[in-house]
Amino acid sequence: MTVNGLHSRVMLLLCFVSTTAGNTFAFTEEPSERAVKADGYCSRVLRAQSNRKEGNNEFRLRVEGDPESYHPGSTYRVTVTASSPSYFRGFTLIALKEGTEGDKDEDYAGNFQIIDEEETQFMTNCPPAVTESTPRRRTSIQVFWTAPPSGSSCVILKASIVQKRIIYFQDEGSLTKRMCEKESVYGEATDRPLLDCCACGTAKYRVTFYGNWSEKIHPKDYPRRANHWSAIIGASHSKNYVLWEYGGFASEGVKQVAELGSPVKMEEEIRQKGDEVLTVIKMKAQWPAWQPLNVRAAPSAEFSVDRTRHLMSFLTMLGPSPDWNVGLSAEDLCTKECGWAQKVVQDLIPWDAGTDGGVTYESPNKPTVTQDKIRPLTSLDHPQSPFYDPEGGAITPVARVVVERIARKGEQCNIVPDNVDDIVADIAQEEKEEDDTPETCIYSNWSPWSACSSATCETGKRMRQRMLKAQLDLSVPCPHTQDFEPCMGPGCSDEDASTCMMSEWITWSPCSVSCGLGTRSRERYVKQFPEDGSVCTLPTEETENCVVNEECFPSSCLVTEWGEWDVCSATCGLGMKRRERMVKMPPADGSICGAEVLEVEKCMMPECHTIPCLLTPWSDWSDCSVTCGKGLRTRQRMLKSPVELGECTEELEQVEKCMLPECPIDCVMSEWTEWSECNKSCGKGHTIRTRIVTLEPQFGGDPCPETIQRKKCKLRKCNQGQANTDEKKRRKEQREKRRSKQGRAEIASEHPGCKMRPWSNWTECTKLCGGGIQERLMTVKQRFKTAQLSSCKDRKEIRACNVHPC
């Protein structure tokens, strides 16, 4: 067989393992002097020596979460595993655009990132591909893969496995994964920043943050005591400024948000960028992290974009955590058609800022020695992680963000004509901006919308109200105080995207009474919020009556006491007020309770007249009054109406509590003990004293100082010839003295009016070397009536021990 003939049979792309089954291969490279330049970009010429197998299911290529599609620019963990007892020695991993052969640079899709350099590396002759660092037995490898930008269509991830001399590969099987780009549902916002935005005019957006991090959805190690979202900080900005990004390093501002939940430094960094930033985005912190939307509205903020500053980024810490956050990075709101995206909806998983090495919510501070890059958390990071899944499943999103266009200004130049949603959105904003309410009419805020009048899918109505608080000019009429809109019953929306996914009802609670008529309740929770970001209106709790032991029922109904009278319906002039009571227990015979449960009567308020209160809107909240711990913040508004109209009683300043990270607590020490006796009877020696830690430092407080001090002591000079004799004599005297003391322990002359117990044994030495202390106690056994308190009390002795150097 000729060399050329051999080449035609054994050409193998390590970056794209080729096709023909039944041929045999091994990784033996042709000598360089005989090598022929490969046709493919990553080709190498190999000699055929062993068997090649197809269709083997011992090995598997897997993308974390098993997604069917990819988000452009998103990062995924890719693993290649062998099922027990199989193993492999080498591998090759590539990502190709579907339908390409890998012989050009543009055939390769996305980028791999090495996780463990001892396990994996980029192939020398084929930089887009990943291979083993050293050939040895292994059962799995893992790398990160960042998906290509929008417009890349479908991608094929392929792996080849080397086991001994056998190469396993598959074009359709467990070593191949096909993923296509996920289609955008809400307009054509680009997934990666455009080099240049071609849109005209400006656009105004509202960003709303829906936290979904709760004990029901993320139960593992959920921190019940202090769970919260930190204040949200972000900006609309140009392509020349990056707040944060995967694969980058956290700035000091990002670090303070990630570790402390403090947005102060981040805001300072943003404002220093000058014209690179158009709008600073800020939202309040949320304590606790999750509450139903009918209890606490989702936080939101408005911002603007233009042709040069068309990107939007933000971040917020989920706390407590080492340095975990969620957010958007450089979300491009400029479309390829030179318009402004109508709506962007993203589910968010947490990411690691790379500044702390903790693995649980409440891990102690563990700063990274060398700062790591920002990366998404995965379900395989650490077995102690609250998001750990041994199967490597996708992390359940902890939040959702909805970015919705609410207005466009200036001449627009989008290539594609506006659709119905674009036109409706702009008309709704124009109607909102063209509010014809006269400035002389002062209203309360609108009440929440009432329940729909239809409980079915038939069209009904719902209503909201507001109260006219003041009419500054009686000659100018004030518009309506009621507003109506069409609606349908729960779950009847025309769009599936606007429906909630609810859990099943849990079992009913026990009846609230042990005898007679009571109530019981049951709950369910929202498993998935609507994709359009709307509020879930389906009930999460149900209550019903329950009966325990019908013999307890009386023949007549029982009612509660009357409640307090409501506030008068009018702020001036004639109005109405009402009060209610409830039926505690209906008649046992099932008849209707005839007792009144509602009373209404007239009420008279002061005579109506113009109120001289025309006020500016509230200012932004001030910074917190403290730099750590609990403090206060304020906001103000000003009186616009002339003072000559009279006194205004509306409040002009409001104060609310604010919470910043805990203040540092320094270490607290006890007082020093007395100096111990010298450890030598003559010559040079030393004496020590000690103290203990009474309060460990917390929240970055000052560390604890030394707990033992030593100083020299010098007694009489030792006689050189008699040193040993004197030392023996001294020890003998001490023994006799101790025996004498023990014999006289209960002699009344030493402790007038007391009878003492013998000395206790010496405690163990507090140190094994370097000088420690021992203690012993003598306690009062009996105190006579004639005893004085000062002379009859417990005694303690302290001595040095183990004074030899360590």
Coordinates of N, CA and C in Angstrom, one line a residue, residues 737-757 759 778 790-793 795:
K737 N 5.8 22.7 104.8 CA 4.8 23.9 104.9 C 3.5 23.5 104.4
R738 N 3.4 22.8 103.3 CA 2.1 22.3 102.8 C 1.4 21.4 103.7
R739 N 2.2 20.4 104.3 CA 1.6 19.5 105.2 C 1.1 20.2 106.5
S740 N 1.8 21.2 106.9 CA 1.5 22.0 108.1 C 0.2 22.7 107.8
K741 N 0.1 23.3 106.6 CA -1.2 24.0 106.2 C -2.4 23.1 106.2
Q742 N -2.2 22.0 105.6 CA -3.3 21.0 105.5 C -3.8 20.6 106.9
G743 N -2.8 20.4 107.8 CA -3.1 20.0 109.2 C -3.8 21.0 109.9
R744 N -3.6 22.3 109.6 CA -4.2 23.4 110.3 C -5.4 24.0 109.5
A745 N -5.9 23.3 108.5 CA -6.9 23.8 107.6 C -8.1 24.2 108.4
E746 N -8.4 23.6 109.5 CA -9.7 23.9 110.2 C -9.4 24.5 111.5
I747 N -8.2 25.0 111.7 CA -7.9 25.7 113.0 C -8.5 27.1 112.9
A748 N -9.2 27.4 114.0 CA -10.0 28.6 114.0 C -9.1 29.8 114.1
S749 N -7.9 29.7 114.6 CA -7.1 30.9 114.7 C -6.7 31.5 113.4
E750 N -6.6 30.6 112.3 CA -6.2 31.2 111.0 C -7.4 31.9 110.4
H751 N -8.6 31.4 110.6 CA -9.8 32.0 110.1 C -10.8 32.2 111.2
P752 N -10.7 33.3 111.9 CA -11.5 33.5 113.1 C -13.0 33.4 112.6
G753 N -13.8 32.6 113.4 CA -15.2 32.5 113.1 C -15.6 31.6 112.0
C754 N -14.6 30.8 111.4 CA -14.8 30.0 110.2 C -14.3 28.6 110.4
K755 N -14.9 27.7 109.7 CA -14.3 26.4 109.6 C -14.2 26.1 108.1
M756 N -12.9 25.9 107.6 CA -12.6 25.8 106.2 C -12.4 24.4 105.8
R757 N -12.7 24.1 104.5 CA -12.4 22.8 103.9 C -10.9 22.8 103.5
W759 N -7.6 22.4 101.2 CA -7.3 22.9 99.8 C -7.7 21.8 98.8
M778 N -9.8 27.0 98.5 CA -10.2 26.6 99.8 C -11.5 27.3 100.1
S790 N -15.2 39.9 106.1 CA -13.9 40.1 105.5 C -12.9 39.1 105.8
S791 N -13.1 38.4 106.9 CA -12.1 37.4 107.3 C -12.5 36.0 107.1
C792 N -13.8 35.8 106.7 CA -14.3 34.5 106.5 C -14.8 34.4 105.0
K793 N -14.0 34.0 104.1 CA -14.4 33.9 102.7 C -13.5 32.9 102.0
R795 N -10.9 31.1 99.5 CA -9.5 31.6 99.1 C -9.1 30.9 97.8

